[in-house]
Tab-separated table of C-alpha atoms in Angstrom:
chain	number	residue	atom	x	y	z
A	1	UNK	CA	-53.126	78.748	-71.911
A	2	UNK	CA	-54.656	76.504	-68.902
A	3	UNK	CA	-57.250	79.047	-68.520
A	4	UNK	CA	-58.333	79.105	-71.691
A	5	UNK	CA	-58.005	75.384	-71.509
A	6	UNK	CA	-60.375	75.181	-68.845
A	7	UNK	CA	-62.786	78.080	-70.450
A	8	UNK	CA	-62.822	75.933	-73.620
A	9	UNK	CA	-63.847	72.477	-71.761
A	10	UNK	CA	-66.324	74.194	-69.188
A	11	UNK	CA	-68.430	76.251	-72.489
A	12	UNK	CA	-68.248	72.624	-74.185
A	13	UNK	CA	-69.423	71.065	-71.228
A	14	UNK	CA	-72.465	73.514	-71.240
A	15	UNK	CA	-73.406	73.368	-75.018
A	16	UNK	CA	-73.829	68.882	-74.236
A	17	UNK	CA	-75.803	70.138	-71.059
A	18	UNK	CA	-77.910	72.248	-73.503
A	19	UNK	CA	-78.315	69.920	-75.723
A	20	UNK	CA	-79.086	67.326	-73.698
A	21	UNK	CA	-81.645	69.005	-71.916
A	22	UNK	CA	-83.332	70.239	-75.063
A	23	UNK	CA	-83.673	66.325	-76.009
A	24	UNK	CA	-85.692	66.354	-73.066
A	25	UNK	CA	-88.027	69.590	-74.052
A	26	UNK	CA	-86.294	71.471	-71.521
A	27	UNK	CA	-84.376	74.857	-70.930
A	28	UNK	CA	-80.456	73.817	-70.715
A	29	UNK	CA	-78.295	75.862	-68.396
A	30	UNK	CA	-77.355	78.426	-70.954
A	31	UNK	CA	-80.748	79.281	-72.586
A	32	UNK	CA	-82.433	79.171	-68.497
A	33	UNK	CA	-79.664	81.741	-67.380
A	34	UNK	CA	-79.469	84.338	-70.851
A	35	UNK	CA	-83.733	84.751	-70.106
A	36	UNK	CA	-83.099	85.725	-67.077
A	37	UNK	CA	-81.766	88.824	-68.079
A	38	UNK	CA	-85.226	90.321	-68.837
A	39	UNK	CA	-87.856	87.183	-67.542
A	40	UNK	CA	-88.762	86.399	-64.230
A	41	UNK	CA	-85.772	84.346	-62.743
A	42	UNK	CA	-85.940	80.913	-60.818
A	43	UNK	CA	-84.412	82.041	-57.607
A	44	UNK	CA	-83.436	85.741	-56.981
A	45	UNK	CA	-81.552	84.812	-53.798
A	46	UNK	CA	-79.215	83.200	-55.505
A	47	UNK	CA	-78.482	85.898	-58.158
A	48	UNK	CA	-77.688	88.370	-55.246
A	49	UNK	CA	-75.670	85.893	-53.546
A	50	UNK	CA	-73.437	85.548	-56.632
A	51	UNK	CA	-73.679	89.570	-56.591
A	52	UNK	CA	-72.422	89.486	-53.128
A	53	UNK	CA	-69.483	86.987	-53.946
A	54	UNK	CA	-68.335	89.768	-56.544
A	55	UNK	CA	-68.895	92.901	-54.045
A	56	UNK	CA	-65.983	91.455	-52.281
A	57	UNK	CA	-63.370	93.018	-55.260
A	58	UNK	CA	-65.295	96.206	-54.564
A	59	UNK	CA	-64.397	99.171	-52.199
A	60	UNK	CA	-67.281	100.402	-50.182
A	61	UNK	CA	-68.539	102.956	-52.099
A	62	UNK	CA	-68.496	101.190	-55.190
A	63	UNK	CA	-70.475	98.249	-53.360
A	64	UNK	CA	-72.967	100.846	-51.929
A	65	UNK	CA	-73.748	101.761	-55.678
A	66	UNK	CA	-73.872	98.316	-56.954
A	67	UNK	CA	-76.790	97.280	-54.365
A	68	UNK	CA	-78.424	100.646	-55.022
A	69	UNK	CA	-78.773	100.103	-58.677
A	70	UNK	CA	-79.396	96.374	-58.108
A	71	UNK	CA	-82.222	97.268	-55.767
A	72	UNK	CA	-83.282	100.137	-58.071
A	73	UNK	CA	-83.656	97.883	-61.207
A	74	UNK	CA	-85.642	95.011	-58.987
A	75	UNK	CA	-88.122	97.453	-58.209
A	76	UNK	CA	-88.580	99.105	-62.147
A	77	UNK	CA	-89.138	94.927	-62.968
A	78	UNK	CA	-91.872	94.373	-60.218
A	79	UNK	CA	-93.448	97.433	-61.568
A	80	UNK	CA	-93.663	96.238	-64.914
A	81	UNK	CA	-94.322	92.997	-64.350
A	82	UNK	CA	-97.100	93.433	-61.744
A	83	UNK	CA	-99.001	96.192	-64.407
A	84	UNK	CA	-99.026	93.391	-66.422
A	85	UNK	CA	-99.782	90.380	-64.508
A	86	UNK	CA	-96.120	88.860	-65.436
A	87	UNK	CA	-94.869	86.131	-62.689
A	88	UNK	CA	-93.043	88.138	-59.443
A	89	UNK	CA	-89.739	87.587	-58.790
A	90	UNK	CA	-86.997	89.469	-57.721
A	91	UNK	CA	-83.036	89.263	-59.083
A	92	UNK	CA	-82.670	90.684	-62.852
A	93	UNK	CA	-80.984	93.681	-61.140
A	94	UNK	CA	-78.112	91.595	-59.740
A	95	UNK	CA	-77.782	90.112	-62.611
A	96	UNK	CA	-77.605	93.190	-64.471
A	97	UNK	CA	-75.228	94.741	-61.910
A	98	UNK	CA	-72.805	91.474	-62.203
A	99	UNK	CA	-72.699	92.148	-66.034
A	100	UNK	CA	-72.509	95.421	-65.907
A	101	UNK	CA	-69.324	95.093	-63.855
A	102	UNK	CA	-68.212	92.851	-66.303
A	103	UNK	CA	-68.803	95.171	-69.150
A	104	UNK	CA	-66.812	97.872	-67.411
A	105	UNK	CA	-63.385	95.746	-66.593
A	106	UNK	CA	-63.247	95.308	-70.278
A	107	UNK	CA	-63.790	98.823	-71.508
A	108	UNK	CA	-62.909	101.121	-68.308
A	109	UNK	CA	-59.851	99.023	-66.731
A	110	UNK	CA	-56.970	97.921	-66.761
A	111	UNK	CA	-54.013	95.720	-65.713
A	112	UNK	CA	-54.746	94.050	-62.563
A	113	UNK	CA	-57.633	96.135	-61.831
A	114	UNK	CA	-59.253	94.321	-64.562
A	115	UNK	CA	-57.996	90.930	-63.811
A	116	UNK	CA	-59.623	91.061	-60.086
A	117	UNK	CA	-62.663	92.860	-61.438
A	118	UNK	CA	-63.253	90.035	-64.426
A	119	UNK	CA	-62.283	87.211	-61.715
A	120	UNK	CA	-64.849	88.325	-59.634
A	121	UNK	CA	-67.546	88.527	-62.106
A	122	UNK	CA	-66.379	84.951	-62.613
A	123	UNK	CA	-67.191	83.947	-59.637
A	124	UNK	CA	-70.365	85.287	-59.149
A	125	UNK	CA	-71.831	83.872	-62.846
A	126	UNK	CA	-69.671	80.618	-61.798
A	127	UNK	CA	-71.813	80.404	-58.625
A	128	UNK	CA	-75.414	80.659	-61.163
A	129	UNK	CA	-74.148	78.475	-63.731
A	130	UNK	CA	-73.305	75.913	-61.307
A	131	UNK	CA	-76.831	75.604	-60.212
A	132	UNK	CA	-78.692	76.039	-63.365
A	133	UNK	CA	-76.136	73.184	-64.608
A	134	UNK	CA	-77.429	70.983	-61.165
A	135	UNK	CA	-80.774	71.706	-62.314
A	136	UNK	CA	-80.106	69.980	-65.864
A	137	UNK	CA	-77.737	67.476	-64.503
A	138	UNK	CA	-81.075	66.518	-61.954
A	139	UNK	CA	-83.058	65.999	-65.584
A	140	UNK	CA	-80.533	63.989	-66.965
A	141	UNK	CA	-80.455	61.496	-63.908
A	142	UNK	CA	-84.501	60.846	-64.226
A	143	UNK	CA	-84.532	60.452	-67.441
A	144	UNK	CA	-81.654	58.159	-68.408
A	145	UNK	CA	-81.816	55.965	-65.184
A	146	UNK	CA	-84.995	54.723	-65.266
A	147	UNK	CA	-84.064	51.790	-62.611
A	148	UNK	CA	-82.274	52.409	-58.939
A	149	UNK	CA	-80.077	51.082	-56.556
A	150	UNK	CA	-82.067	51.620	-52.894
A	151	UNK	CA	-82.654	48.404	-52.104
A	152	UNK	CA	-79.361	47.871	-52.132
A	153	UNK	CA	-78.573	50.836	-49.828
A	154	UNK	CA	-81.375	50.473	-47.534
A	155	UNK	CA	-80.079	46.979	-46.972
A	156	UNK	CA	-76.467	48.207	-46.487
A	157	UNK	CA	-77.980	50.755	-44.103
A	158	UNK	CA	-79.231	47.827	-41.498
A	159	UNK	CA	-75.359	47.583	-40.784
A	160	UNK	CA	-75.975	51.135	-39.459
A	161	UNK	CA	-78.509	50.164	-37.705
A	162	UNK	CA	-81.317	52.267	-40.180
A	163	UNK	CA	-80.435	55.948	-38.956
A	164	UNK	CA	-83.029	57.715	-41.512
A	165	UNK	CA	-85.600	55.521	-39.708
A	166	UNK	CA	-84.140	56.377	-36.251
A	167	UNK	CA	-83.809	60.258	-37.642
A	168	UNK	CA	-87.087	60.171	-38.950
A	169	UNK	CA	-89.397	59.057	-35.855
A	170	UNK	CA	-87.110	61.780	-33.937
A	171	UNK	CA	-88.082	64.381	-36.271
A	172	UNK	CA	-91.538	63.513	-35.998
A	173	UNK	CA	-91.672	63.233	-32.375
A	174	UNK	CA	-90.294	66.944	-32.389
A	175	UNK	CA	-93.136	68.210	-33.517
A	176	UNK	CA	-93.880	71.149	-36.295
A	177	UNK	CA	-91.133	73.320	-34.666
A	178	UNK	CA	-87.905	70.523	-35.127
A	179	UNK	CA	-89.243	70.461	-38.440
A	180	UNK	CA	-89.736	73.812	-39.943
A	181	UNK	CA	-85.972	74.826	-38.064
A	182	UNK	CA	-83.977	71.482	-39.953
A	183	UNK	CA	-86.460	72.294	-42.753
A	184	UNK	CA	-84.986	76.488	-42.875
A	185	UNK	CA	-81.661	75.136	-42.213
A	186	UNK	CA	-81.513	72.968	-45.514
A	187	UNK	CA	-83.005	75.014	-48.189
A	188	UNK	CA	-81.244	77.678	-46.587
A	189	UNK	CA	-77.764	75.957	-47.118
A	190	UNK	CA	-76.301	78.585	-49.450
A	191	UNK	CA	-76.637	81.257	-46.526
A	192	UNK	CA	-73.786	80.019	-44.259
A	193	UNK	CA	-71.669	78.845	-47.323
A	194	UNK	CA	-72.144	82.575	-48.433
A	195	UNK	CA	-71.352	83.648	-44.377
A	196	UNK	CA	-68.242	81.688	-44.515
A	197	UNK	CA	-66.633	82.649	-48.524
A	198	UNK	CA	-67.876	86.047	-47.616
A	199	UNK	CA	-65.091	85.868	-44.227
A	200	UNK	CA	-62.456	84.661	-46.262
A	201	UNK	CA	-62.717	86.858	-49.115
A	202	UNK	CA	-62.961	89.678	-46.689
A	203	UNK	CA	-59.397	91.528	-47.243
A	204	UNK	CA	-59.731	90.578	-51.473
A	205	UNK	CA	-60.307	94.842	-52.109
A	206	UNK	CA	-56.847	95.707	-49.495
A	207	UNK	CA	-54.836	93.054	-51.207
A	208	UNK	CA	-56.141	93.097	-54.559
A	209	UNK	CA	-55.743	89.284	-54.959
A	210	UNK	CA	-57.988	86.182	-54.189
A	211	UNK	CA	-56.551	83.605	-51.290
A	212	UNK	CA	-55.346	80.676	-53.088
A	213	UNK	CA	-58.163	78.405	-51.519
A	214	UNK	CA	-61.491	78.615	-50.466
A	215	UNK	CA	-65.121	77.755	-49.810
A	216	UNK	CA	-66.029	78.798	-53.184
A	217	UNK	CA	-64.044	76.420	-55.177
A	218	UNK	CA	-65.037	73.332	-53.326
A	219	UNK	CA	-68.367	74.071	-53.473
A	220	UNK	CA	-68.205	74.084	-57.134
A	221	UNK	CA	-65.982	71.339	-57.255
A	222	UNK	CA	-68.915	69.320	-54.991
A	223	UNK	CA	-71.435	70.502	-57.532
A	224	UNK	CA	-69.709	69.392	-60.998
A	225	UNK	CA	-68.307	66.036	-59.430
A	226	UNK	CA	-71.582	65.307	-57.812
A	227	UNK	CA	-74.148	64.542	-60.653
A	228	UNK	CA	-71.670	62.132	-61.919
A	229	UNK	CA	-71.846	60.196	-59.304
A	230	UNK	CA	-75.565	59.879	-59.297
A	231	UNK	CA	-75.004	58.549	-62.900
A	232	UNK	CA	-73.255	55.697	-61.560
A	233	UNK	CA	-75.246	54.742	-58.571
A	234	UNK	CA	-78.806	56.572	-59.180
A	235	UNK	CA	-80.776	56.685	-55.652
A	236	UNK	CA	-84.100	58.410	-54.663
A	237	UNK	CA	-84.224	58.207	-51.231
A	238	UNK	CA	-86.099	56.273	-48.152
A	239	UNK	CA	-88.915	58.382	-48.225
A	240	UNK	CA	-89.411	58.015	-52.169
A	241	UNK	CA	-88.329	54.320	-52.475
A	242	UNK	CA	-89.717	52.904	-48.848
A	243	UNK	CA	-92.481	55.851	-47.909
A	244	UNK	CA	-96.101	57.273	-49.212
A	245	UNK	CA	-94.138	60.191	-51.265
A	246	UNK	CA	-93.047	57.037	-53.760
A	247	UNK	CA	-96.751	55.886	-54.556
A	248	UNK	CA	-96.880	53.256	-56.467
A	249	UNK	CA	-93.342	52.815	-57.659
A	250	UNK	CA	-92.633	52.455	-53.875
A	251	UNK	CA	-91.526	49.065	-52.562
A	252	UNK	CA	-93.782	49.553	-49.449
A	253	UNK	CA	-95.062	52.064	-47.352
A	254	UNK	CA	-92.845	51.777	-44.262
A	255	UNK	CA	-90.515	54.857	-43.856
A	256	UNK	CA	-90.340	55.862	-40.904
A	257	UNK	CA	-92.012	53.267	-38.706
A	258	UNK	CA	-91.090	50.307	-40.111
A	259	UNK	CA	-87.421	49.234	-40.875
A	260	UNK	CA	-87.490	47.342	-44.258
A	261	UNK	CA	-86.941	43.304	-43.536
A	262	UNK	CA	-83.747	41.922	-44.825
A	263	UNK	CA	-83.755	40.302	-48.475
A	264	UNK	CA	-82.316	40.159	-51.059
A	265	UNK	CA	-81.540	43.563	-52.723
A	266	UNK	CA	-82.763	44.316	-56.830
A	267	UNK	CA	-82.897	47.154	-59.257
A	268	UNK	CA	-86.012	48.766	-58.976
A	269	UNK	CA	-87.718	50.547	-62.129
A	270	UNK	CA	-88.701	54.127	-60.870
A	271	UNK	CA	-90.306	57.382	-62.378
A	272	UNK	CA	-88.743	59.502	-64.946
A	273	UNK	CA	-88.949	63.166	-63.083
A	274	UNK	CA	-87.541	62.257	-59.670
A	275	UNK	CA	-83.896	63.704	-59.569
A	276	UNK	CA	-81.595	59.854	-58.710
A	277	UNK	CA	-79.598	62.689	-56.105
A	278	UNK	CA	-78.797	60.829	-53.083
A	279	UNK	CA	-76.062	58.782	-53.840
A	280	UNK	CA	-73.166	60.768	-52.400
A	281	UNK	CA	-75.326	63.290	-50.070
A	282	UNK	CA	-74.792	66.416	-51.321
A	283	UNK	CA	-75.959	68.794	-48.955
A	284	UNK	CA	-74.063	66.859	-46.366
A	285	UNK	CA	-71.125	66.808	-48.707
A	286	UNK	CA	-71.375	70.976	-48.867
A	287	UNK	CA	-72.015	71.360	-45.251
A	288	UNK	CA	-69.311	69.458	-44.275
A	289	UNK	CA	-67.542	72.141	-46.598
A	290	UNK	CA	-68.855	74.577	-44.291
A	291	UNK	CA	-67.640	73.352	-41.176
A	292	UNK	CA	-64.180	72.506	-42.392
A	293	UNK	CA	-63.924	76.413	-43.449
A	294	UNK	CA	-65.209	77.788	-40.998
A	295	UNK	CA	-62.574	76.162	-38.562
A	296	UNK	CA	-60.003	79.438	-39.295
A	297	UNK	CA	-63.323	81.947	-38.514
A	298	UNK	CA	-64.175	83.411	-35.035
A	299	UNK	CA	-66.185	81.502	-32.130
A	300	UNK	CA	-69.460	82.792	-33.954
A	301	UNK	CA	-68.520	81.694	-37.502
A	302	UNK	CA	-67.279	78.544	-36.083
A	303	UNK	CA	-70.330	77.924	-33.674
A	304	UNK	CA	-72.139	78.511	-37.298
A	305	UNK	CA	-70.732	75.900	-38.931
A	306	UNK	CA	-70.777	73.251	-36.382
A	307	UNK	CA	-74.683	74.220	-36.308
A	308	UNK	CA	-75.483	73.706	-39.896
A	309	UNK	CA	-73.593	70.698	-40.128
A	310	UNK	CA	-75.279	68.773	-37.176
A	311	UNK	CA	-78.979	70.260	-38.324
A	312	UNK	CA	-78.103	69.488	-42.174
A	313	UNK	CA	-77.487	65.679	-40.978
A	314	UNK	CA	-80.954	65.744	-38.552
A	315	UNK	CA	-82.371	67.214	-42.058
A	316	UNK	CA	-81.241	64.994	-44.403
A	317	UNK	CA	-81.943	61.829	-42.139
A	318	UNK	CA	-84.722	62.719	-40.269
A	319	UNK	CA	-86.901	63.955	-43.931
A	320	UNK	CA	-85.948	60.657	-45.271
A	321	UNK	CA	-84.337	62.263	-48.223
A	322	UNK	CA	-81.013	60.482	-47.511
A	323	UNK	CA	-79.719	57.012	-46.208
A	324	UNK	CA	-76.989	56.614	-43.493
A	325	UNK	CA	-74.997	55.053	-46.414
A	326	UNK	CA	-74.920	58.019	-48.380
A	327	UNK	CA	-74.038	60.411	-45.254
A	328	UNK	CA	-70.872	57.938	-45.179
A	329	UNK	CA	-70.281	58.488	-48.671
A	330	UNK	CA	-70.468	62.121	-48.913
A	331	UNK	CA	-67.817	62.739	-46.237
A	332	UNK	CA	-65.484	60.947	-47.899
A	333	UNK	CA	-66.181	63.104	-51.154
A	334	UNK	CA	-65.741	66.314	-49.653
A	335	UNK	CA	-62.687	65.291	-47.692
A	336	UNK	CA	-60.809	64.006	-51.234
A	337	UNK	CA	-62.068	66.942	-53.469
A	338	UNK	CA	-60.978	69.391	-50.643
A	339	UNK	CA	-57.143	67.849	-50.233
A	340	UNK	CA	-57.109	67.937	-54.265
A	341	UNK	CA	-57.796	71.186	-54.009
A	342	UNK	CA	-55.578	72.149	-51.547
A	343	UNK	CA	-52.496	69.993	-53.044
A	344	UNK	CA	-53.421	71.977	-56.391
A	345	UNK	CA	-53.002	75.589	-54.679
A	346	UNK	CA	-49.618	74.611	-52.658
A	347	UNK	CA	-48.188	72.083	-55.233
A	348	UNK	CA	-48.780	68.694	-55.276
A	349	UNK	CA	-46.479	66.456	-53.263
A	350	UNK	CA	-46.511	62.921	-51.752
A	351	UNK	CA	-48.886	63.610	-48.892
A	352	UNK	CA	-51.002	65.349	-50.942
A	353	UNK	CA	-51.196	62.794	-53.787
A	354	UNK	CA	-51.362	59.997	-51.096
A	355	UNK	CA	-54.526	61.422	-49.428
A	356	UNK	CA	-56.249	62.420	-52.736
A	357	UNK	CA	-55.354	58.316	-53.864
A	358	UNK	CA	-56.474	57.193	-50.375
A	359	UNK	CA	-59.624	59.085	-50.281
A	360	UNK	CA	-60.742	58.112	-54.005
A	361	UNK	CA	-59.857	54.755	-53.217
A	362	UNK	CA	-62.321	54.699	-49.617
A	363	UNK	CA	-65.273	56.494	-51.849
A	364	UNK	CA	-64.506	53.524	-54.118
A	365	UNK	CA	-64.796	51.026	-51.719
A	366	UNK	CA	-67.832	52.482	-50.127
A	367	UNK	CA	-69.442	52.598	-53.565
A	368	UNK	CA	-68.906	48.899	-54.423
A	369	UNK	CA	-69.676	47.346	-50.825
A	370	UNK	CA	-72.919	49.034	-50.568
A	371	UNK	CA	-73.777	47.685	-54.773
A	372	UNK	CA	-72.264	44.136	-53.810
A	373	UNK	CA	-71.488	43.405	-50.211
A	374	UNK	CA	-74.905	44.374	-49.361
A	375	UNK	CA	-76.367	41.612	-48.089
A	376	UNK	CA	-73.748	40.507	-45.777
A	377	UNK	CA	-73.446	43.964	-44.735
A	378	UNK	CA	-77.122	43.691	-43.626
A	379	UNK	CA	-76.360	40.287	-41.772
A	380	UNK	CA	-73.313	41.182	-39.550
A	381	UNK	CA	-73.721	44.467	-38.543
A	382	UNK	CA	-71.468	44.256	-36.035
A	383	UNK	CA	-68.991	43.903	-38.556
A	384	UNK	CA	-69.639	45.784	-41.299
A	385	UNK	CA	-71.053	48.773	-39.365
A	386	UNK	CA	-68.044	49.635	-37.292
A	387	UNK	CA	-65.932	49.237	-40.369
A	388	UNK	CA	-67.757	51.933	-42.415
A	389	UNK	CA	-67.650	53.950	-39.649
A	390	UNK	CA	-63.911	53.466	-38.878
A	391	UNK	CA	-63.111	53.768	-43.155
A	392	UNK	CA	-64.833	57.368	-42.713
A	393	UNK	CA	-62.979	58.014	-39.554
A	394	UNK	CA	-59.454	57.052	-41.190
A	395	UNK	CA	-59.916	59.883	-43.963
A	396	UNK	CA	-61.396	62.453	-41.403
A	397	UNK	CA	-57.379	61.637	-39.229
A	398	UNK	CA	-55.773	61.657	-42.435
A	399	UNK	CA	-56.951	64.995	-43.237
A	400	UNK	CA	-56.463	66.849	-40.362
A	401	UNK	CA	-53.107	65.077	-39.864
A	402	UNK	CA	-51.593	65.919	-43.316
A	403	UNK	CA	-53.096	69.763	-42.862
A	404	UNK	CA	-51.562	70.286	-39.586
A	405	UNK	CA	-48.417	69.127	-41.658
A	406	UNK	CA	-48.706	71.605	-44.273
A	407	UNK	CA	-49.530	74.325	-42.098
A	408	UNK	CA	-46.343	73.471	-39.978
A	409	UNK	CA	-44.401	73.690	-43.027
A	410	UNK	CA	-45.857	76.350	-44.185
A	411	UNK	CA	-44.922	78.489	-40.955
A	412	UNK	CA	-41.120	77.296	-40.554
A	413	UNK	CA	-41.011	78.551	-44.280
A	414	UNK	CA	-41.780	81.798	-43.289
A	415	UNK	CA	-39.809	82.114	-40.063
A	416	UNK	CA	-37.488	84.162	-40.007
A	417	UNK	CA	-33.303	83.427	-40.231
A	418	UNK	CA	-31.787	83.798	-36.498
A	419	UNK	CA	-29.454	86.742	-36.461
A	420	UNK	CA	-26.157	86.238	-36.382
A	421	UNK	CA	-24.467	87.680	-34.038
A	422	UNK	CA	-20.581	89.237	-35.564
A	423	UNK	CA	-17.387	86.988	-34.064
A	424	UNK	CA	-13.996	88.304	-33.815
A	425	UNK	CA	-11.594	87.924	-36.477
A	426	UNK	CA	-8.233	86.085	-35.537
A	427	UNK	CA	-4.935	88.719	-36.101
């Protein structure tokens, strides 16, 4: 029944997507991911990642098969398409293969064959729909919010001391190279994240199960929650709002040279196709994902995800696309949707409700300070700077603290009795 609970609210919450986007004259989520079955689709690496994500139920010889018909029905649609001077792109035969499977757990298995065979088509058309529903969610925020809130985060962001500006002269100063590797490193997000669910879901085909937890979930969990977010607080960005890519619905031209004076913060009206994304930072938000799960991986997967997260931060700084205020922020998201998650998969008790509270209640805080403290953030720095700092600090020790718990419990669970040893009977 929760399932289907769940199933229920999730195809609801895709028909108001679809609808909403058609208000807009544009594809919705469902309509953008049923063409893709025969038309070109909008990102073919992401269609064989999903593919990948459902290999994992797969023994080896059924996985060599899937890529090999994958591969073989890519290459029948580039024919086709380049006799007849369609658009190239590669990925209908991933998506064919993930259906396919699908089709065959109804009608060819059974039990709990089925189960992990239909769970892990789940996951792989979970992983699309998730971004074609980002990419309507991103149309929603431009057109509905036609005013945003970066004045008031750029002035927050002097109580940082203006790290996109910092991050942004460093950048440049590095040259084309820094650039095109933090530039790789963010578009190429999804390929660590993949690295990492890929590790844990290693041993799914031996144990014929899912782990309870895992990369996966809180990425999706990062992507649904998001977007709501940038309803409430809509934000462009430095570069947009304070640099030449704004034009003329810029406040000035200064990013990256020129830290905007202190003043008094307004709504500003902006355009209606920039995406309001930046308000929590999202790609830090998933990165940080990525180094939290890659802490249980070996020194290379771990190395990995220390990497991604330190270039994803130089990235999102030093292109202007975020402020330090939203860095903050998007901690603090991942940290509170990952101990929900985790409280949900061992049962929820007072630590775990406690941290999930605490955590909403920082991302709260962080939220309203930035919308109405702004100003004095702006004039004592020395205040307000170490205490954002220290608020994110507080829910990075309360995490690691109440895991460590868990996992202690979790092992003197398991231990097992002492033995004991047979005493003499009194005659």
């Amino acid at each position: 029944m929760l399932w289907i609970a769940v199933s229920v609210v999730g195809l609801a919450f895709l028909i108001a997507l679809e609808i909403a986007a058609r208000r807009y004259g544009e594809r919705g989520p469902i309509t953008d991911q049923a063409r893709e079955v025969i038309f070109a689709p909008r990102s073919g690496t992401v269609l064989y990642v999903s593919m990948a994500l459902m290999l994992v139920v797969l023994t080896w010889r059924q996985r060599f098969i899937a890529v090999g018909a994958a591969v073989g029905i890519d290459v029948v649609f580039w024919l086709v398409r380049w006799a007849a001077g369609a658009e190239m792109m590669f990925g209908n035969g991933a998506l064919w293969v993930t259906l396919a499977c699908a089709v065959i757990a109804v009608t060819r298995r059974t039990g709990q064959d089925r189960v992990l065979l239909l769970k892990g088509v789940g996951l792989a058309l979970l992983l699309v729909t998730g971004r074609k529903t980002g990419y309507a969610w991103l149309l929603i925020t431009s057109k509905t919010r036609p005013v945003v809130l970066d004045q008031y985060v750029a002035t927050a962001d002097h109580a940082l001391g203006n790290p996109s500006w910092l991050a942004g002269r460093i950048v440049a100063a590095t040259g084309t190279v820094g650039a095109h590797v933090l530039d790789w490193v963010y578009i190429q997000l999804a390929v660590a994240a993949v690295a990492v669910a890929l590790y844990q879901l290693r041993n799914v085909a031996v144990e014929r199960r899912f782990p309870g937890h895992h990369l996966v979930r809180t990425f999706l969990a990062i992507g649904l929650l998001g977007p709501a977010i940038y309803m409430i607080f809509p934000v462009v960005g430095p570069i947009l709002a304070y640099g030449a890519d704004g034009g003329h619905w810029a406040v000035a031209d200064l990013w990256p040279d020129t830290p905007q004076p202190v003043s008094t913060p307004h709504p500003m009206p902006f355009d209606e196709i920039t995406p309001r994304n930046c308000m929590p930072s999202l790609h830090t938000a998933w990165a940080t994902a990525i180094f939290i799960h890659s802490r249980k991986g070996p020194w290379a997967l771990r190395s990995a995800g220390t990497f991604w997260l330190i270039a994803t931060l130089g990235a999102t700084l030093g292109f202007g696309y975020h402020y330090g205020a939203d860095i903050i922020a998007g901690v603090v998201f991942t940290l509170t949707i990952e101990a929900a998650l985790r409280s949900l998969d061992r049962g929820w008790d007072r630590s775990g409700i406690q941290l999930v509270v605490y955590g909403a209640a920082v991302f709260a805080a962080l939220l309203a300070s930035y919308r109405y403290l702004s100003m004095e953030m702006a004039e004592h720095p020395w205040v307000f700077g170490p205490l954002l700092i220290l608020a994110m600090t507080s829910m990075i020790y309360g995490c690691v603290r109440t895991t460590k718990l868990w996992e202690r419990n979790a092992a003197s669970a398991h231990l097992p009795e002492p033995r004991r040893e047979p005493q003499p009977e009194l005659v």
